[in-house]
C-alpha positions as a printed Julia matrix, in Angstrom:
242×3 Matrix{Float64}:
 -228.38  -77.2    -6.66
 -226.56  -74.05   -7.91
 -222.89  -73.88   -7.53
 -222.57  -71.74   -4.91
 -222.26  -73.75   -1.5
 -223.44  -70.67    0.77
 -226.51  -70.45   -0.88
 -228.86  -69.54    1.75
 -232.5   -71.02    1.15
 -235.33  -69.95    0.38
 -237.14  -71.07    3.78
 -234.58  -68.91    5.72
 -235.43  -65.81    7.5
 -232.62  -63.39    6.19
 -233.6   -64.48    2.76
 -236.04  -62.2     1.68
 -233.45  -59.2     3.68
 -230.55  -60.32    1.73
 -233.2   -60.45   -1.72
 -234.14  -57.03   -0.71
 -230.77  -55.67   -0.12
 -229.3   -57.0    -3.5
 -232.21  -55.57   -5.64
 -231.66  -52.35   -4.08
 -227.53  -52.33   -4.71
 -228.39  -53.35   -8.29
 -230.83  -50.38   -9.0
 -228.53  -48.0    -7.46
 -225.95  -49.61   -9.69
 -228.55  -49.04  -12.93
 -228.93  -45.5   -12.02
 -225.5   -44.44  -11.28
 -224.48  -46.55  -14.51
 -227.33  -44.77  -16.85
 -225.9   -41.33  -15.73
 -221.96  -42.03  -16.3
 -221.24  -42.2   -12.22
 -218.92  -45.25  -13.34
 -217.27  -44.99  -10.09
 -220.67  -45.35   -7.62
 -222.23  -48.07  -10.35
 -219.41  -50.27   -9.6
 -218.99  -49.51   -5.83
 -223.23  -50.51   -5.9
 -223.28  -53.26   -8.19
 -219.97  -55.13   -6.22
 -222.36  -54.45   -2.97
 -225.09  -56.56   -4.96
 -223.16  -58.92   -6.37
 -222.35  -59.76   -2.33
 -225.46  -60.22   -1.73
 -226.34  -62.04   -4.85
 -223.54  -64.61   -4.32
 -225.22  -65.66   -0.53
 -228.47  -66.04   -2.68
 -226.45  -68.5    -5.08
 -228.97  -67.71   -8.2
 -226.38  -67.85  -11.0
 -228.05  -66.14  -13.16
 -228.41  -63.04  -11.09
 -225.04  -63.48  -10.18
 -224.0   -63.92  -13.69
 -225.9   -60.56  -14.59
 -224.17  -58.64  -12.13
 -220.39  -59.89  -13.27
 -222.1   -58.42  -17.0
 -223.17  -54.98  -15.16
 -219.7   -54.91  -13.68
 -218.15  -55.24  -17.26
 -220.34  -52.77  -18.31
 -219.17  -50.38  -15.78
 -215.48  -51.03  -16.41
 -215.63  -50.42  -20.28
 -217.68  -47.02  -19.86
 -214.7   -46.35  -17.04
 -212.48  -47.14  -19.6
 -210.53  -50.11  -18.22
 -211.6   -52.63  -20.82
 -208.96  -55.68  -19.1
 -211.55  -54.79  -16.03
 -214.55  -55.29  -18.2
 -212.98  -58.09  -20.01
 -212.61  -60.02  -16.8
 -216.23  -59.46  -15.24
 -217.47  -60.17  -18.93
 -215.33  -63.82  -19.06
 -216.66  -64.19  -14.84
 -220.24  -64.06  -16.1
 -219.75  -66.13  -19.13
 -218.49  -68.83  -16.55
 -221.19  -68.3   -14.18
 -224.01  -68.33  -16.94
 -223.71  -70.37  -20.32
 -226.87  -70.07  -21.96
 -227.21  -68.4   -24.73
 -229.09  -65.49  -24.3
 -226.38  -64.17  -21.7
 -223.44  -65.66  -24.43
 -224.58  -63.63  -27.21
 -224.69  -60.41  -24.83
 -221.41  -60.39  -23.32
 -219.53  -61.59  -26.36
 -220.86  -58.51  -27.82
 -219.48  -56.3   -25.06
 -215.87  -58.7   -25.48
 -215.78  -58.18  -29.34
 -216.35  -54.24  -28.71
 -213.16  -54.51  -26.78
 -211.21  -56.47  -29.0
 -211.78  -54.27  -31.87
 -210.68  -51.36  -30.02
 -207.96  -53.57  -28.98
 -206.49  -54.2   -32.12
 -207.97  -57.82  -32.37
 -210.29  -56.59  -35.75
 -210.11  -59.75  -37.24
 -211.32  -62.28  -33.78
 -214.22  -59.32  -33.13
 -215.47  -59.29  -36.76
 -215.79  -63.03  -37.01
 -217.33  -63.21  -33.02
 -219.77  -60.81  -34.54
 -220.98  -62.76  -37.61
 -220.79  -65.97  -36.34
 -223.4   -64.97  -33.34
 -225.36  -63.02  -35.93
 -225.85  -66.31  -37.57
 -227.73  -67.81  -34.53
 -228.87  -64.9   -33.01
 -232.24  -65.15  -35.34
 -235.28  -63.36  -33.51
 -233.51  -62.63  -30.22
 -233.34  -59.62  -29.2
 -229.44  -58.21  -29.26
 -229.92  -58.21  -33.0
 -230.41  -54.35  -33.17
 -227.27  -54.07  -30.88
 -225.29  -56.42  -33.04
 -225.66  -54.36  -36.35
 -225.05  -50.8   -34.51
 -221.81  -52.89  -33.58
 -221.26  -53.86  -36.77
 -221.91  -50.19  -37.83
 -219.5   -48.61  -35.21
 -216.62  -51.24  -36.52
 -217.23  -50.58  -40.38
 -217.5   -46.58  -39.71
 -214.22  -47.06  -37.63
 -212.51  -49.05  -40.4
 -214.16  -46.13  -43.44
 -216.11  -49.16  -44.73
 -219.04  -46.62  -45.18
 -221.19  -49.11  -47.45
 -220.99  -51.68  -45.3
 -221.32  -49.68  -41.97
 -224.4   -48.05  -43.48
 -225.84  -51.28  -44.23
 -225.93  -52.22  -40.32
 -226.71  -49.26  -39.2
 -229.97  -48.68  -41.23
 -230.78  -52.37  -40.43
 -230.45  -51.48  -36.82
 -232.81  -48.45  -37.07
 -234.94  -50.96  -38.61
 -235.52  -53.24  -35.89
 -234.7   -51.27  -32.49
 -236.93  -49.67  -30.31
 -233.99  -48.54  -27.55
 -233.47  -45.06  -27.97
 -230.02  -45.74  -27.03
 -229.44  -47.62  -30.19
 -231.77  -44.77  -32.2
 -229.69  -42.2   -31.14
 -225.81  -44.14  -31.32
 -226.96  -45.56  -35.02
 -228.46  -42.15  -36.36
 -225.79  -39.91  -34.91
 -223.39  -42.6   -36.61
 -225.45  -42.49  -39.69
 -225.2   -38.66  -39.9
 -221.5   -38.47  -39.49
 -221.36  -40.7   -42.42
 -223.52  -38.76  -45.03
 -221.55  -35.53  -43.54
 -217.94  -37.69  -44.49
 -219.85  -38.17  -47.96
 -221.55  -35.04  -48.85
 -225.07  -35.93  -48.9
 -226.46  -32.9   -46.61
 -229.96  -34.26  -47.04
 -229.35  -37.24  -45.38
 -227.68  -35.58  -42.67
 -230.52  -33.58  -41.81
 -232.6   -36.9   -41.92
 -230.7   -38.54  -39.01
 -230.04  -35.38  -37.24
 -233.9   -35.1   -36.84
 -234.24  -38.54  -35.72
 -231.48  -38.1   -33.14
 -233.12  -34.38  -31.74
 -236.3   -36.03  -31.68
 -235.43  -38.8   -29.12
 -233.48  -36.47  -27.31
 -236.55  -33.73  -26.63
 -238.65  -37.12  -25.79
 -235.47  -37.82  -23.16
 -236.01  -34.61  -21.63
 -239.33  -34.36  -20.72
 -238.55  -37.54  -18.34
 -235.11  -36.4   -16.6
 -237.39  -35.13  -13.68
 -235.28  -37.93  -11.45
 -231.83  -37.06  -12.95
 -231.55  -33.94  -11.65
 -232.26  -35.42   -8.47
 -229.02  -38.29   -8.81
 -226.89  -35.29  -10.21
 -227.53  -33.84   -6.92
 -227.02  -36.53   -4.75
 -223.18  -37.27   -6.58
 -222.03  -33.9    -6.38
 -222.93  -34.14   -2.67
 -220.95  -37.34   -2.66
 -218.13  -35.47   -4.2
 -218.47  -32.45   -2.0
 -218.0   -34.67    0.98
 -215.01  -36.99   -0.27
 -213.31  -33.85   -0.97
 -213.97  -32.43    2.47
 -212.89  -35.63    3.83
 -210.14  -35.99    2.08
 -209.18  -32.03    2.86
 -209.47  -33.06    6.37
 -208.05  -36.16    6.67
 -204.69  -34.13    5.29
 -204.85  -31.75    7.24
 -204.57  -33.51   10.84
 -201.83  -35.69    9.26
 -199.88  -32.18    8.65
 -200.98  -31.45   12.07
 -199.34  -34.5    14.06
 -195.56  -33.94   11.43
């Protein structure tokens, strides 16, 4: 039996509702998150991790905690993210879900200061990592850290390797952009070219399938309109009743 004692089971009728409810909060969540609407990804995924706690599957639960992390860092309150990341690392110990949020935690450490802890977190999961699949994101890491610390060998090394092996276009498009910056920093124009190709191709691919972002760009600036309106008029009576 999973940890959580309010589990509800599987038999009961508002289990499929509650299933329902927290897949929908945790696609919301995805899409607000994919489009840098930190704010509404967080406000989403906290409504599914609700739902996912009455559920009491850890490992949906422990997911969510990770999407929360996520959230944080791209909001740019890494303790935030650092807590959610630890939460789903006590929630879920196996090791597909250790190797990705210690990634996300050595990120933060480096930027942190803590070079020498997110370096070593970094190798040492590289060394059992073998065929699973955060291997491309572990060497764009490794990448991002040597380009950060002007190790440009070593930080072209990774990022090549992670070219090598990805097919996220995420990862094609963070490693090449790196890549190019680095051949820029060095003089080799040629190479720049190279990666700045690879990077403009993935992003013309990317744009032929935004039909639906235009859509969620829509939908947050009527979000915004309305908070501000509400906000506007929520001031206003309390000048009214000085």
């Amino acid at each position: 039996r999973n940890a959580h004692s309010s589990k509800l089971e599987a038999q009961s009728p508002d289990y499929e509702k509650i299933r329902f409810l927290s897949l929908i909060y945790t696609r919301l969540g995805e899409l607000f998150l994919s489009e840098n609407y930190c704010d509404l990804a967080i406000s989403k995924y906290r409504k599914a991790l609700k739902y996912k706690l009455l559920l009491g599957e850890n490992k949906a639960v422990a997911n969510t905690y990770k999407c929360l992390g996520n959230s944080y860092q791209l909001y740019n309150m890494p303790d935030s993210a650092l807590y959610y990341y630890n939460k789903s690392l006590e929630t879920n110990h196996e090791l597909p879900n250790r190797l990705d949020v210690e990634k996300c935690i050595a990120r933060i450490m480096f930027y942190k200061g803590e070079r020498d802890s997110a370096y070593s977190i970094i190798r040492n999961n590289l060394n059992i990592i073998d065929n699973y699949g955060p291997k491309d994101a572990y060497y764009t890491l490794l990448g991002e850290m040597y380009y950060e610390d002007k190790e440009y060998d070593s930080a072209v090394h990774y990022l090549v390797l992670s070219l090598s092996v990805t097919q996220y276009k995420h990862t094609i498009i963070s490693s090449s952009k790196r890549l190019s910056s680095i051949y820029n920093i060095l003089g080799d124009h040629e190479k720049v070219t190279y990666y700045d190709r690879i990077t403009l191709s993935v992003l013309d691919k990317e744009q032929e399938k935004n039909g639906d972002v235009t859509k969620l760009h829509d939908v947050y600036r009527r979000y915004s309109d309305s908070r501000r309106k509400l906000e506007y008029d929520t001031e206003m009576a309390e000048l009214r009743n000085i």
